GROMACS .gro file of C-alpha atoms in nm:
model
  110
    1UNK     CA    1   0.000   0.000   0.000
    2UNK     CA    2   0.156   0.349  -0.114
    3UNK     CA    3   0.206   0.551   0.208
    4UNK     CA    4   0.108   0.907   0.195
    5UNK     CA    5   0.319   1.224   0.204
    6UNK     CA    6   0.183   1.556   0.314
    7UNK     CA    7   0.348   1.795   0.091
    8UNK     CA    8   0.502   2.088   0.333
    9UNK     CA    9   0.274   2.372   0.272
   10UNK     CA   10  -0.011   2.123   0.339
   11UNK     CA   11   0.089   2.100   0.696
   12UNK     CA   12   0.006   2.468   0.717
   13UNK     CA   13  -0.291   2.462   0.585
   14UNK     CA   14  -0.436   2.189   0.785
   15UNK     CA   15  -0.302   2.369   1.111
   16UNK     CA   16  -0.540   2.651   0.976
   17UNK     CA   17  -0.857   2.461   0.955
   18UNK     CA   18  -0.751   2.280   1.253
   19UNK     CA   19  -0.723   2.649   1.449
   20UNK     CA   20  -1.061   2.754   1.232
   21UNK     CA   21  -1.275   2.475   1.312
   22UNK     CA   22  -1.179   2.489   1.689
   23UNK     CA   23  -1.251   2.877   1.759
   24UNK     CA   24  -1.578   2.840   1.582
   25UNK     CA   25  -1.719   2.459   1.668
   26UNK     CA   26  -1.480   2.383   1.981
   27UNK     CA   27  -1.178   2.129   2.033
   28UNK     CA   28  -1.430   1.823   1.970
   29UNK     CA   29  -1.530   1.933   1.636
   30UNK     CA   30  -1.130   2.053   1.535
   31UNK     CA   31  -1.027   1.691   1.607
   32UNK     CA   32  -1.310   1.526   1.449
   33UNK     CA   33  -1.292   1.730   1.104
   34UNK     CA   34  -0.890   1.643   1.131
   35UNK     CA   35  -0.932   1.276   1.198
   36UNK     CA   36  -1.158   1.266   0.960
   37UNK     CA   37  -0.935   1.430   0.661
   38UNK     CA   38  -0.694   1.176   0.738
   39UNK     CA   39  -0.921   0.875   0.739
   40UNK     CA   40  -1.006   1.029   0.360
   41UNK     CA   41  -0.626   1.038   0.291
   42UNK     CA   42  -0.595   0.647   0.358
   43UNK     CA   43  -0.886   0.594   0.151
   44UNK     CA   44  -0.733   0.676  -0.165
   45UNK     CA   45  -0.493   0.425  -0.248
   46UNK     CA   46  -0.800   0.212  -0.217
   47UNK     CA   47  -1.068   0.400  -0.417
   48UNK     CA   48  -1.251   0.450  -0.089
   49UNK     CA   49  -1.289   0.809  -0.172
   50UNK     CA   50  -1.449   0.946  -0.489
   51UNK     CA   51  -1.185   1.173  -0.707
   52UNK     CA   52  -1.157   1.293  -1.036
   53UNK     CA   53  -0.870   1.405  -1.262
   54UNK     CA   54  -0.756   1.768  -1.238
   55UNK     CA   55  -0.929   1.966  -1.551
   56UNK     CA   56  -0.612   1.968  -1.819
   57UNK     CA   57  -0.692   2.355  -1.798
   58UNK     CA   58  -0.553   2.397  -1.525
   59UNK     CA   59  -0.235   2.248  -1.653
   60UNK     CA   60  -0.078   1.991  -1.355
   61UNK     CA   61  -0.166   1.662  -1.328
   62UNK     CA   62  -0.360   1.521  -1.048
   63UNK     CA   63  -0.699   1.430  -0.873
   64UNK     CA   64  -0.855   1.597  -0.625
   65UNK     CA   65  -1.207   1.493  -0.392
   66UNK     CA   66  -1.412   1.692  -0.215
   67UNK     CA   67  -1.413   1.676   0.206
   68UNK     CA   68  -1.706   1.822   0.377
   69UNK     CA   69  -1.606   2.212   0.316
   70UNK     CA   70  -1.285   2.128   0.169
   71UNK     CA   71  -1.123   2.031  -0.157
   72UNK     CA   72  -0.817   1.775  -0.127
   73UNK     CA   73  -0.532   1.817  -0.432
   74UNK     CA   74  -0.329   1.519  -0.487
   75UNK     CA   75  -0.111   1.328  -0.707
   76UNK     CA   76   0.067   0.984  -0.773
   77UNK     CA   77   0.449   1.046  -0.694
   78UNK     CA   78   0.700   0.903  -0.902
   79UNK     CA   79   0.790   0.631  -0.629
   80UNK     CA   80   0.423   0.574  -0.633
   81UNK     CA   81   0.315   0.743  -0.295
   82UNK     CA   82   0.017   0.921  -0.254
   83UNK     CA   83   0.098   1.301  -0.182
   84UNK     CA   84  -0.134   1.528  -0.098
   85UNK     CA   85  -0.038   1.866  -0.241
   86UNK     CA   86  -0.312   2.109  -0.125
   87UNK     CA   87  -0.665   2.139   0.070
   88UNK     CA   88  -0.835   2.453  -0.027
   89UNK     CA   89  -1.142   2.564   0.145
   90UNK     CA   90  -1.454   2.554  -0.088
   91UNK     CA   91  -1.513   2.906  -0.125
   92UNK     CA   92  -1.125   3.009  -0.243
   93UNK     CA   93  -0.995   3.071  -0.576
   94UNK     CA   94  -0.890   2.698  -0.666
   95UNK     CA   95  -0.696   2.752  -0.978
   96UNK     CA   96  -0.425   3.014  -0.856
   97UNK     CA   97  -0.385   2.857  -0.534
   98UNK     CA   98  -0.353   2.519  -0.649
   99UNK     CA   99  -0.139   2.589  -0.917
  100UNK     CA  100   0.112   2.795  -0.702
  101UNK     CA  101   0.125   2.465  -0.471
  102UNK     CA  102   0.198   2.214  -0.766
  103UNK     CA  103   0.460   2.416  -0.851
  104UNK     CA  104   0.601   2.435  -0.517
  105UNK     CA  105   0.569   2.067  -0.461
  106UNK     CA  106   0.718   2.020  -0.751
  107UNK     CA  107   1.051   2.192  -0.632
  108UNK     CA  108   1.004   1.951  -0.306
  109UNK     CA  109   1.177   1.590  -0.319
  110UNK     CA  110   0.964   1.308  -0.340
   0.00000   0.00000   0.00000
């Protein structure tokens, strides 16, 4: 089973809707909406989660899937581990985020 890799400025991001979720819903809800984005990670590998290819428009290769209020980015990496390269929230401008994240993971070793 591929093991998946949180690409760097992913970490951030889910430290933000970690901080988010808690100072609006509480600790409870924080560590259930984590858990839970995690749980979707290991589902990949296995098609337990429902994704579908990047549109070529936006010109990097990958899937993404939707989580609650979130979209996860992620791609197959060349040694064939998962890596998750971004988690926007629903209502931010997807292309020009996402594409400023492929391009930094792309810079990142696999």
């Amino acid at each position: 089973m591929p093991a998946i890799r949180i690409q760097h400025g992913v970490s951030y991001r889910l430290d933000d809707i970690y901080r988010n979720t808690r100072d609006k819903w509480g600790d409870d809800q924080a560590e259930k909406y984590i858990t839970g984005l995690f749980a979707a990670f290991d589902k990949i590998a296995a098609h337990g989660v429902v994704t579908k290819p990047i549109p070529v428009e936006f010109g990097v290769e990958g899937f993404f899937f939707r989580y609650e209020r979130h979209f996860v980015y992620w791609r197959q990496l060349s040694n064939g581990d998962i890596g998750i390269v971004t988690i926007l929230y629903q209502r931010m401008h997807q292309i020009e985020r996402f594409q400023d994240d492929f391009q930094s993971a792309d810079s990142a070793p696999d």
